[in-house]
Coordinates of C-alpha atoms in Angstrom, one line a residue:
M29 CA 18.6 -0.4 -6.8
R30 CA 16.6 1.4 -4.1
I31 CA 13.4 3.1 -5.4
V32 CA 11.6 5.4 -2.9
I33 CA 8.1 6.6 -3.6
V34 CA 6.6 9.7 -1.9
G35 CA 2.8 9.5 -1.7
G36 CA 0.4 6.7 -2.3
V37 CA -3.2 6.5 -3.6
A38 CA -3.7 6.4 -7.4
G39 CA -0.3 7.6 -8.6
G40 CA 2.1 6.3 -5.9
A41 CA 0.5 2.9 -5.3
S42 CA 0.3 2.3 -9.1
A43 CA 4.0 3.3 -9.4
A44 CA 5.0 0.9 -6.6
A45 CA 3.1 -2.0 -8.1
K46 CA 4.5 -1.5 -11.6
A47 CA 8.0 -1.0 -10.3
R48 CA 7.9 -4.3 -8.6
R49 CA 6.4 -6.1 -11.7
T50 CA 9.3 -4.5 -13.7
N51 CA 12.1 -5.3 -11.3
E52 CA 11.9 -8.1 -8.8
D53 CA 15.3 -7.3 -7.3
A54 CA 14.8 -3.6 -6.5
E55 CA 14.3 -2.4 -3.0
I56 CA 11.1 -0.4 -3.0
L57 CA 9.9 1.9 -0.2
L58 CA 6.7 4.0 -0.1
Y59 CA 6.2 6.8 2.4
E60 CA 2.7 8.2 2.8
K61 CA 1.8 11.2 5.0
G62 CA -1.7 9.9 5.7
P63 CA -3.0 6.6 7.1
H64 CA -3.9 4.8 3.9
I65 CA -1.6 4.1 1.0
S66 CA -4.4 3.0 -1.5
F67 CA -8.0 4.0 -1.2
A68 CA -10.8 5.0 -3.6
S69 CA -11.0 8.8 -3.0
C70 CA -13.6 9.1 -5.7
G71 CA -15.9 7.0 -3.5
L72 CA -16.0 9.4 -0.6
P73 CA -19.3 11.2 -1.5
Y74 CA -21.0 7.8 -1.9
L75 CA -19.8 6.8 1.6
I76 CA -21.5 9.9 2.9
S77 CA -24.8 9.1 1.1
G78 CA -24.7 5.5 2.3
E79 CA -24.5 4.1 -1.2
V80 CA -21.1 2.7 -0.1
K81 CA -22.0 1.0 3.2
S82 CA -18.6 1.0 4.9
E83 CA -15.3 2.9 4.6
K84 CA -13.6 -0.5 4.5
L85 CA -14.9 -1.0 1.0
L86 CA -12.9 2.0 -0.2
L87 CA -9.6 0.6 1.1
L88 CA -8.2 -1.0 -2.0
W89 CA -5.1 -2.3 -0.3
S90 CA -4.1 -2.5 3.3
A91 CA -0.5 -1.7 4.0
K92 CA 0.1 -5.3 5.1
D93 CA -1.5 -6.9 2.0
F94 CA 0.3 -4.5 -0.4
S95 CA 3.6 -5.1 1.3
Q96 CA 3.2 -8.9 1.1
V97 CA 2.0 -9.1 -2.5
F98 CA 4.4 -6.5 -4.0
N99 CA 7.3 -6.8 -1.5
V100 CA 7.3 -3.1 -0.8
S101 CA 8.1 -1.4 2.5
I102 CA 5.0 0.6 3.3
N103 CA 5.3 3.5 5.7
P104 CA 2.0 5.3 6.5
H105 CA 2.0 8.4 8.7
H106 CA 5.5 9.3 7.4
E107 CA 6.0 12.8 6.0
V108 CA 8.9 13.6 3.7
M109 CA 10.2 17.0 4.8
K110 CA 13.1 17.5 2.4
I111 CA 14.8 16.1 -0.7
D112 CA 18.6 16.5 -1.0
R113 CA 19.3 15.8 -4.7
E114 CA 23.1 16.1 -4.2
K115 CA 23.2 13.4 -1.5
K116 CA 20.2 11.6 -3.1
E117 CA 18.5 11.3 0.3
L118 CA 15.3 12.2 2.0
E119 CA 14.6 13.7 5.4
I120 CA 11.5 12.0 6.8
K121 CA 9.4 12.6 9.9
D122 CA 8.0 9.5 11.5
P123 CA 4.7 9.2 13.5
S124 CA 6.5 10.2 16.8
G125 CA 7.7 13.4 15.3
K126 CA 11.4 12.3 15.0
T127 CA 13.2 12.8 11.7
F128 CA 15.6 10.4 10.0
F129 CA 17.3 10.2 6.6
T130 CA 17.0 7.6 3.9
P131 CA 18.9 7.3 0.6
Y132 CA 17.5 6.6 -2.9
D133 CA 18.7 5.6 -6.3
R134 CA 15.5 6.5 -8.0
L135 CA 12.8 8.7 -6.5
I136 CA 9.1 8.9 -7.6
L137 CA 7.0 11.9 -6.4
S138 CA 3.3 11.5 -6.1
P139 CA 2.4 14.4 -3.7
G140 CA -1.1 15.1 -5.2
T141 CA -2.8 18.4 -4.6
E142 CA -3.7 20.8 -1.9
P143 CA -7.2 22.4 -1.6
I144 CA -7.9 26.0 -2.6
L145 CA -9.8 27.4 0.4
P146 CA -12.4 30.2 0.0
V147 CA -11.1 32.0 3.2
N148 CA -7.8 31.9 5.1
N149 CA -7.6 29.1 7.7
A150 CA -11.1 27.8 6.7
L151 CA -10.4 24.4 8.1
K152 CA -9.7 25.7 11.6
F153 CA -13.5 25.9 12.1
K154 CA -15.1 22.9 13.8
N155 CA -17.8 22.3 11.2
V156 CA -15.9 23.1 8.0
F157 CA -14.5 20.2 6.0
T158 CA -12.9 19.3 2.7
L159 CA -13.6 15.9 1.2
R160 CA -10.2 14.4 0.5
S161 CA -9.8 11.5 2.9
I162 CA -11.8 8.7 4.5
D163 CA -11.4 10.5 7.8
D164 CA -13.1 13.6 6.2
A165 CA -16.0 11.5 5.0
V166 CA -16.4 9.8 8.4
S167 CA -16.3 13.1 10.2
I168 CA -18.9 14.6 7.8
K169 CA -21.2 11.6 8.3
E170 CA -21.0 12.0 12.1
K171 CA -21.8 15.8 11.9
L172 CA -24.7 15.2 9.5
K173 CA -26.5 13.2 12.3
R174 CA -27.1 16.5 14.0
G175 CA -27.1 19.1 11.2
R176 CA -30.1 19.9 9.1
H177 CA -28.6 22.4 6.7
V178 CA -25.4 22.0 4.7
T179 CA -23.6 24.5 2.6
V180 CA -21.4 23.3 -0.2
I181 CA -18.9 25.7 -1.6
G182 CA -17.8 25.0 -5.2
S183 CA -19.6 23.1 -7.9
G184 CA -16.9 20.9 -9.5
F185 CA -16.8 17.1 -9.1
I186 CA -16.6 17.0 -5.4
G187 CA -19.1 19.8 -4.9
L188 CA -21.8 18.2 -7.1
E189 CA -21.2 14.7 -5.8
A190 CA -21.5 16.0 -2.2
V191 CA -24.7 17.8 -3.2
E192 CA -26.1 14.5 -4.6
A193 CA -25.2 12.7 -1.3
L194 CA -27.0 15.4 0.7
I195 CA -30.1 15.3 -1.4
K196 CA -30.3 11.6 -0.8
L197 CA -30.0 12.2 2.9
K198 CA -32.8 14.8 2.7
K199 CA -30.7 17.7 4.0
G200 CA -31.3 21.4 3.3
I201 CA -28.7 22.4 0.9
T202 CA -27.1 25.7 -0.4
L203 CA -24.6 25.4 -3.2
I204 CA -22.4 28.5 -3.7
E205 CA -20.3 28.9 -6.9
I206 CA -18.1 31.9 -7.6
L207 CA -18.6 31.6 -11.4
P208 CA -21.9 32.3 -13.3
Q209 CA -22.4 28.5 -13.9
V210 CA -21.9 25.2 -12.2
M211 CA -19.4 22.6 -13.4
P212 CA -17.0 25.1 -15.1
Q213 CA -15.5 22.3 -17.2
L214 CA -18.7 22.3 -19.3
D215 CA -20.0 25.0 -21.6
T216 CA -22.7 27.2 -20.0
E217 CA -25.7 25.9 -21.9
M218 CA -24.7 22.3 -21.1
A219 CA -24.2 23.1 -17.4
G220 CA -27.7 24.6 -17.5
Y221 CA -29.1 21.0 -17.4
I222 CA -27.4 20.5 -14.1
E223 CA -28.6 23.8 -12.7
R224 CA -32.2 23.1 -13.6
H225 CA -31.9 19.6 -12.0
L226 CA -30.5 21.1 -8.8
L227 CA -33.3 23.6 -8.6
E228 CA -35.9 20.9 -9.2
N229 CA -34.4 19.1 -6.2
K230 CA -34.8 22.1 -4.0
V231 CA -31.1 23.1 -3.8
N232 CA -30.6 26.7 -3.0
L233 CA -28.3 27.6 -5.9
I234 CA -26.2 30.8 -5.6
L235 CA -24.0 31.6 -8.6
N236 CA -21.6 34.4 -9.3
D237 CA -21.0 35.0 -5.6
S238 CA -18.2 34.2 -3.2
I239 CA -17.4 33.9 0.5
K240 CA -16.4 37.0 2.4
E241 CA -16.2 35.5 5.9
F242 CA -17.4 32.8 8.3
S243 CA -19.2 33.9 11.4
G244 CA -18.9 31.8 14.6
D245 CA -17.0 28.7 15.5
P246 CA -18.6 26.4 14.8
V247 CA -19.8 28.5 11.8
K248 CA -23.4 29.5 12.1
E249 CA -23.5 32.0 9.3
I250 CA -21.7 32.6 6.0
I251 CA -21.4 36.1 4.7
L252 CA -21.1 36.5 1.0
N253 CA -19.4 39.3 -0.9
S254 CA -22.8 40.3 -2.3
G255 CA -23.9 41.0 1.3
R256 CA -26.1 38.0 1.4
T257 CA -26.0 35.7 4.5
I258 CA -26.5 32.0 4.8
K259 CA -27.3 30.2 8.0
T260 CA -25.9 26.7 8.1
D261 CA -24.9 23.8 10.3
L262 CA -22.1 22.3 8.2
I263 CA -19.8 23.4 5.4
I264 CA -18.2 21.2 2.8
I265 CA -15.5 22.9 0.6
G266 CA -15.1 21.8 -3.0
T267 CA -13.5 24.9 -4.5
G268 CA -10.8 23.2 -6.4
V269 CA -7.2 22.1 -5.9
R270 CA -3.7 23.2 -6.8
P271 CA -0.6 21.0 -7.4
N272 CA 1.3 20.3 -4.2
V273 CA 4.8 21.1 -5.4
M274 CA 6.5 22.3 -2.2
L275 CA 9.0 19.5 -2.1
A276 CA 9.8 19.6 -5.8
R277 CA 10.2 23.4 -5.7
E278 CA 12.4 23.4 -2.6
C279 CA 14.8 20.9 -4.1
G280 CA 15.1 22.8 -7.4
L281 CA 13.1 20.7 -9.8
N282 CA 11.6 22.6 -12.7
I283 CA 8.0 23.8 -12.1
G284 CA 5.9 24.6 -15.2
S285 CA 4.0 27.7 -16.1
L286 CA 0.7 26.2 -14.8
G287 CA 2.3 25.5 -11.4
G288 CA 2.8 21.7 -11.8
I289 CA 6.0 19.6 -11.8
E290 CA 7.6 19.5 -15.3
V291 CA 7.9 15.9 -16.6
N292 CA 8.7 14.4 -20.0
K293 CA 6.9 11.5 -21.7
R294 CA 8.7 9.1 -19.4
M295 CA 7.4 11.0 -16.4
Q296 CA 10.9 12.0 -15.7
T297 CA 11.5 15.4 -14.0
S298 CA 14.4 17.8 -14.7
D299 CA 16.5 15.5 -12.5
E300 CA 17.0 12.2 -14.4
N301 CA 16.8 10.2 -11.1
I302 CA 13.5 11.7 -10.0
Y303 CA 10.1 10.8 -11.6
A304 CA 6.7 12.3 -10.8
C305 CA 3.1 11.4 -11.5
G306 CA -0.4 12.2 -10.5
D307 CA -2.3 15.4 -9.9
A308 CA 0.9 17.4 -9.2
V309 CA 2.4 17.1 -12.7
E310 CA 1.9 18.9 -15.9
V311 CA 1.1 16.6 -18.8
T312 CA 0.3 17.1 -22.5
N313 CA -3.2 17.8 -23.6
L314 CA -3.5 15.7 -26.8
I315 CA -5.8 18.2 -28.5
T316 CA -3.8 21.3 -28.0
N317 CA -0.4 19.6 -27.7
K318 CA 0.2 22.1 -24.8
K319 CA 0.9 21.4 -21.1
A320 CA -2.2 21.0 -18.9
L321 CA -3.1 20.1 -15.3
I322 CA -5.5 17.1 -15.4
P323 CA -6.3 16.0 -11.8
L324 CA -8.2 12.9 -12.5
A325 CA -7.7 9.4 -10.9
G326 CA -7.5 7.5 -14.2
S327 CA -4.7 9.8 -15.5
A328 CA -2.8 9.5 -12.2
Q329 CA -2.9 5.7 -12.3
R330 CA -1.7 5.6 -15.9
Q331 CA 1.1 8.1 -15.1
G332 CA 2.1 6.1 -12.0
R333 CA 2.4 2.9 -14.1
V334 CA 4.8 4.7 -16.5
A335 CA 6.8 6.3 -13.7
G336 CA 7.1 3.1 -11.8
A337 CA 8.2 1.0 -14.8
N338 CA 10.8 3.6 -15.9
A339 CA 12.3 4.1 -12.4
A340 CA 12.7 0.4 -12.2
G341 CA 14.6 0.1 -15.5
G342 CA 11.7 -0.2 -18.0
S343 CA 10.8 1.9 -20.9
L344 CA 7.2 3.2 -21.1
I345 CA 5.7 6.4 -22.6
Y346 CA 2.8 8.5 -21.4
K347 CA 1.7 10.5 -24.4
G348 CA -0.9 12.7 -22.6
A349 CA -4.6 12.9 -22.0
V350 CA -7.9 14.3 -23.3
A351 CA -9.4 14.8 -19.8
A352 CA -12.5 12.6 -20.2
F353 CA -14.9 12.6 -17.3
V354 CA -18.5 11.9 -16.3
V355 CA -20.3 13.2 -13.2
R356 CA -23.6 12.0 -11.7
V357 CA -26.2 14.2 -9.9
L358 CA -29.0 11.9 -9.0
N359 CA -30.5 10.6 -12.3
L360 CA -28.7 13.2 -14.4
I361 CA -25.3 12.4 -15.9
A362 CA -22.9 14.9 -17.6
G363 CA -19.7 14.1 -19.4
K364 CA -17.0 15.8 -21.4
T365 CA -13.8 15.0 -23.3
G366 CA -11.4 17.2 -25.1
L367 CA -12.0 20.9 -25.3
S368 CA -15.1 22.8 -24.5
E369 CA -16.2 25.5 -26.9
R370 CA -14.9 28.1 -24.5
E371 CA -11.5 26.4 -24.4
A372 CA -11.4 26.0 -28.2
K373 CA -12.0 29.7 -28.6
K374 CA -9.3 30.5 -26.1
E375 CA -6.8 28.3 -27.9
G376 CA -7.5 30.0 -31.2
F377 CA -9.0 27.1 -33.1
D378 CA -11.1 27.8 -36.1
Y379 CA -14.0 25.6 -35.1
L380 CA -17.6 24.8 -35.5
V381 CA -20.2 23.3 -33.1
S382 CA -23.2 21.1 -33.5
Y383 CA -26.0 20.1 -31.2
T384 CA -28.0 16.9 -31.5
H385 CA -30.6 15.3 -29.2
S386 CA -30.9 11.5 -29.4
P387 CA -32.4 8.8 -27.2
N388 CA -30.0 6.5 -25.4
H389 CA -31.6 3.6 -27.3
V390 CA -34.3 3.2 -30.0
G391 CA -37.3 5.3 -29.2
W392 CA -39.8 2.5 -29.5
F393 CA -38.1 0.4 -26.8
P394 CA -39.4 1.1 -23.2
E395 CA -37.7 3.9 -21.1
A396 CA -35.9 5.6 -23.9
K397 CA -34.3 8.7 -22.5
Q398 CA -33.0 11.7 -24.4
M399 CA -29.5 12.9 -24.2
A400 CA -28.0 16.2 -25.4
V401 CA -24.8 16.0 -27.5
K402 CA -22.5 18.9 -28.3
V403 CA -19.5 18.4 -30.5
I404 CA -16.7 20.9 -31.3
F405 CA -14.7 20.2 -34.5
E406 CA -12.2 22.0 -36.7
K407 CA -13.7 23.9 -39.5
N408 CA -11.1 22.9 -42.2
T409 CA -10.3 19.4 -41.2
G410 CA -13.3 18.1 -39.3
R411 CA -11.0 16.9 -36.5
L412 CA -12.9 16.3 -33.3
L413 CA -11.8 18.8 -30.7
G414 CA -14.2 17.9 -27.9
A415 CA -17.6 16.6 -27.0
Q416 CA -20.1 17.0 -24.2
V417 CA -23.1 14.8 -23.4
V418 CA -25.8 15.3 -20.8
G419 CA -28.6 12.7 -20.2
S420 CA -29.8 10.1 -17.7
D421 CA -28.5 6.9 -19.3
G422 CA -25.7 5.9 -21.7
V423 CA -23.7 9.1 -21.3
D424 CA -20.6 7.3 -20.2
K425 CA -20.6 5.0 -23.3
R426 CA -20.8 7.9 -25.7
I427 CA -18.2 10.0 -23.9
D428 CA -15.8 7.1 -24.0
V429 CA -16.3 6.7 -27.8
F430 CA -15.7 10.5 -28.3
A431 CA -12.6 10.3 -25.9
T432 CA -11.1 7.5 -28.0
A433 CA -11.7 9.5 -31.2
C434 CA -10.1 12.6 -29.6
S435 CA -7.1 10.6 -28.5
A436 CA -6.7 9.1 -32.0
G437 CA -7.1 12.5 -33.8
M438 CA -10.2 11.2 -35.6
T439 CA -12.5 13.5 -37.6
V440 CA -16.3 13.7 -37.6
Y441 CA -16.2 12.1 -41.0
D442 CA -14.5 9.1 -39.4
L443 CA -17.2 8.9 -36.7
E444 CA -20.3 9.2 -38.9
N445 CA -19.8 5.6 -40.2
L446 CA -18.1 4.2 -37.1
D447 CA -19.3 0.6 -36.6
L448 CA -20.8 0.6 -33.1
S449 CA -22.7 -2.1 -31.3
Y450 CA -26.5 -2.2 -31.5
T451 CA -29.3 -3.9 -29.8
P452 CA -32.6 -2.2 -28.9
P453 CA -32.1 -1.9 -25.1
F454 CA -28.7 -0.2 -25.5
S455 CA -28.5 1.8 -28.7
S456 CA -29.9 2.5 -32.1
P457 CA -28.8 1.4 -35.6
K458 CA -27.5 5.0 -35.8
D459 CA -25.9 5.5 -32.4
P460 CA -26.0 9.1 -30.9
V461 CA -22.3 9.3 -31.7
N462 CA -23.1 8.5 -35.4
I463 CA -26.0 11.0 -35.5
A464 CA -23.9 13.8 -34.0
S465 CA -21.1 13.1 -36.5
H466 CA -23.6 12.9 -39.4
V467 CA -24.9 16.4 -38.5
A468 CA -21.3 17.8 -38.0
S469 CA -20.2 16.3 -41.4
N470 CA -23.3 17.7 -43.1
I471 CA -22.3 21.2 -41.8
L472 CA -18.8 20.8 -43.2
R473 CA -20.0 19.6 -46.5
K474 CA -22.4 22.6 -46.6
D475 CA -25.4 20.3 -46.9
V476 CA -26.9 22.5 -44.2
E477 CA -26.1 25.9 -42.7
V478 CA -26.8 26.1 -39.0
M479 CA -27.1 28.7 -36.3
T480 CA -27.2 28.6 -32.5
P481 CA -29.9 30.3 -30.4
D482 CA -27.7 33.2 -29.4
E483 CA -27.4 34.1 -33.1
L484 CA -31.2 34.6 -33.5
N485 CA -32.0 38.2 -34.2
G486 CA -34.6 40.5 -35.9
E487 CA -33.1 39.8 -39.3
Y488 CA -34.6 36.3 -39.4
Q489 CA -38.2 35.2 -39.7
I490 CA -38.4 32.2 -37.3
L491 CA -40.2 29.2 -38.8
D492 CA -41.5 26.2 -36.8
V493 CA -42.2 23.2 -39.1
L494 CA -43.8 21.0 -36.5
K495 CA -47.4 19.9 -36.6
A496 CA -49.7 22.6 -35.0
P497 CA -50.4 20.8 -31.7
M498 CA -46.7 20.6 -30.9
F499 CA -46.2 24.2 -32.0
L500 CA -49.0 25.4 -29.7
R501 CA -47.5 23.4 -26.8
D502 CA -43.9 24.6 -27.1
S503 CA -42.5 27.2 -29.4
I504 CA -40.0 30.1 -29.7
S505 CA -41.6 33.5 -29.2
G506 CA -42.5 35.2 -32.5
A507 CA -42.2 32.0 -34.6
K508 CA -44.5 31.3 -37.5
N509 CA -45.8 27.7 -37.8
I510 CA -46.0 25.9 -41.2
P511 CA -45.9 22.1 -40.8
I512 CA -43.4 20.5 -43.1
S513 CA -46.3 18.6 -44.8
K514 CA -47.8 21.9 -46.0
L515 CA -44.5 23.8 -46.6
R516 CA -44.4 23.5 -50.4
D517 CA -48.1 24.7 -50.6
K518 CA -47.5 27.7 -48.4
I519 CA -44.0 28.7 -49.6
D520 CA -45.3 32.0 -51.0
E521 CA -45.8 33.2 -47.4
L522 CA -42.0 33.2 -46.9
K523 CA -40.8 35.1 -49.9
N524 CA -38.1 37.8 -49.4
K525 CA -37.3 36.7 -45.9
K526 CA -34.2 35.3 -44.2
I527 CA -35.4 32.2 -42.5
A528 CA -34.3 30.6 -39.2
I529 CA -36.0 27.2 -39.2
Y530 CA -36.5 24.8 -36.3
C531 CA -38.3 21.7 -35.1
R532 CA -38.0 19.7 -31.9
V533 CA -34.5 18.4 -32.3
G534 CA -33.3 19.6 -35.8
Y535 CA -34.1 16.7 -38.1
T536 CA -37.5 17.7 -39.5
S537 CA -36.2 21.2 -39.9
Y538 CA -33.2 19.9 -41.8
L539 CA -35.6 18.3 -44.3
A540 CA -37.5 21.6 -44.5
Y541 CA -34.2 23.4 -44.9
R542 CA -33.4 21.3 -48.0
I543 CA -36.8 22.2 -49.5
L544 CA -36.4 25.9 -48.9
K545 CA -32.8 25.9 -50.1
H546 CA -33.9 24.4 -53.4
H547 CA -36.4 27.2 -53.7
G548 CA -33.6 29.8 -53.3
F549 CA -34.3 30.9 -49.8
D550 CA -31.6 32.3 -47.4
V551 CA -32.2 29.8 -44.6
K552 CA -30.4 28.5 -41.6
N553 CA -31.3 25.5 -39.4
L554 CA -31.3 26.0 -35.7
S555 CA -28.8 23.4 -34.5
G556 CA -30.6 20.9 -32.3
G557 CA -33.9 22.6 -32.7
Y558 CA -36.2 23.7 -29.9
E559 CA -34.4 21.5 -27.4
T560 CA -31.2 23.4 -28.0
W561 CA -33.1 26.7 -27.7
K562 CA -34.3 25.7 -24.3
M563 CA -30.7 25.0 -23.2
F564 CA -29.8 28.6 -23.8
Q565 CA -32.6 29.8 -21.5
K566 CA -31.2 30.5 -18.0
P567 CA -33.1 28.4 -15.4

């Protein structure tokens, strides 16, 4: 059996390795357009910042080592030009520019993505780069030796990680995002933490604007559609990617409605002899059970493993993904799994949300740092639809727990008593996951009625139940202060009013809510308290 793999890195290299482990007798060939068949593309921003000291550290496998260990014919700098499904052969261009043909019995496609550029031919300019290869990172590092100001276009993973690197290098930075918020995968109020952090670190943040044209070559000035102009020395583009499906489309494979290659759970395309994996394929979102594009390295590796096994005669299944991720910007970390509230609304779910604010470990242990947790869950069943966490430590742990719960179809009822590890330096007896789920479960049980800051209006008397010094330091405009310790004595002051009640993070106000509810008041607790209210204030 001859297995040919098109494309390396996370998907293709994983497919080749698993194919060999599955079938020792198969002939396996891998063709890669670039110079490296296996490198850590996620490490490129850290190579720029100097956190990763050498590009050699990002080379997971050399062609020679991979070939010797897995007995795979590795062919870098070879571009597959055409797939002939009828003849079951590929037309390939070698480094000299000559073309030749090679047959296959099973074919695995891992073509990855192509960048979405803000202006046509953006990469023709001498100081404009994407960040997709080791060569890109090396070129950017070289240019940064002479450039003082850098413009980053796009605020997704690559954009934010590039900004982090540039802050560490003490460069002047402008970040331009076409949407009204950074990190569009997050809900607006959660992304606000990142925006404030960027502004605190002197990043010139431009939202809700886009590129009209570049002026000069090398580019000296960026002209925005708003009419604003930005002078710059270097431009890094991180405006997103689209599936690279040219080969698949030209040979007649089915392309899905989202623009990715259609595959089944075996990673098999519409041609039973052709498999596909990685960022170019459409997979199942485990929350919606609909097709999705999930261009993440972890997903690509898992898909490659399944494609490689099955192409070599095995039988593995890839059920889908919940698109869990974390991103770091200096000492701020943001993560998400499952659906955002915006996505849940778009998909037509009948959902509720809850906000909590918990320290990453017990508050009395040194250096406890608060994290904001947002959970989205089904109103009728309590099934967890998604979660977002922003903080400075321990975010990845909580996102992974929520991701596991989303994958397993668990409910917030399941999570409130989940037995999680505890020791003071790392967690609390009630982990932030437990606390978030307690609050969500209380909402479902109708032990508390909550509201979000955007629901506050003139109908409600806003009541702060913190002690007076805290109220005087930070409070919502127009709020009345009655500390919870005096609430029963002053309850007559609140008669005939609808009450919106809050404290710092929502717990003390929950206790006050129960008091007022027992006295017949129409009261709602502000979810997550004053800390959530601050999230909704635009930086």
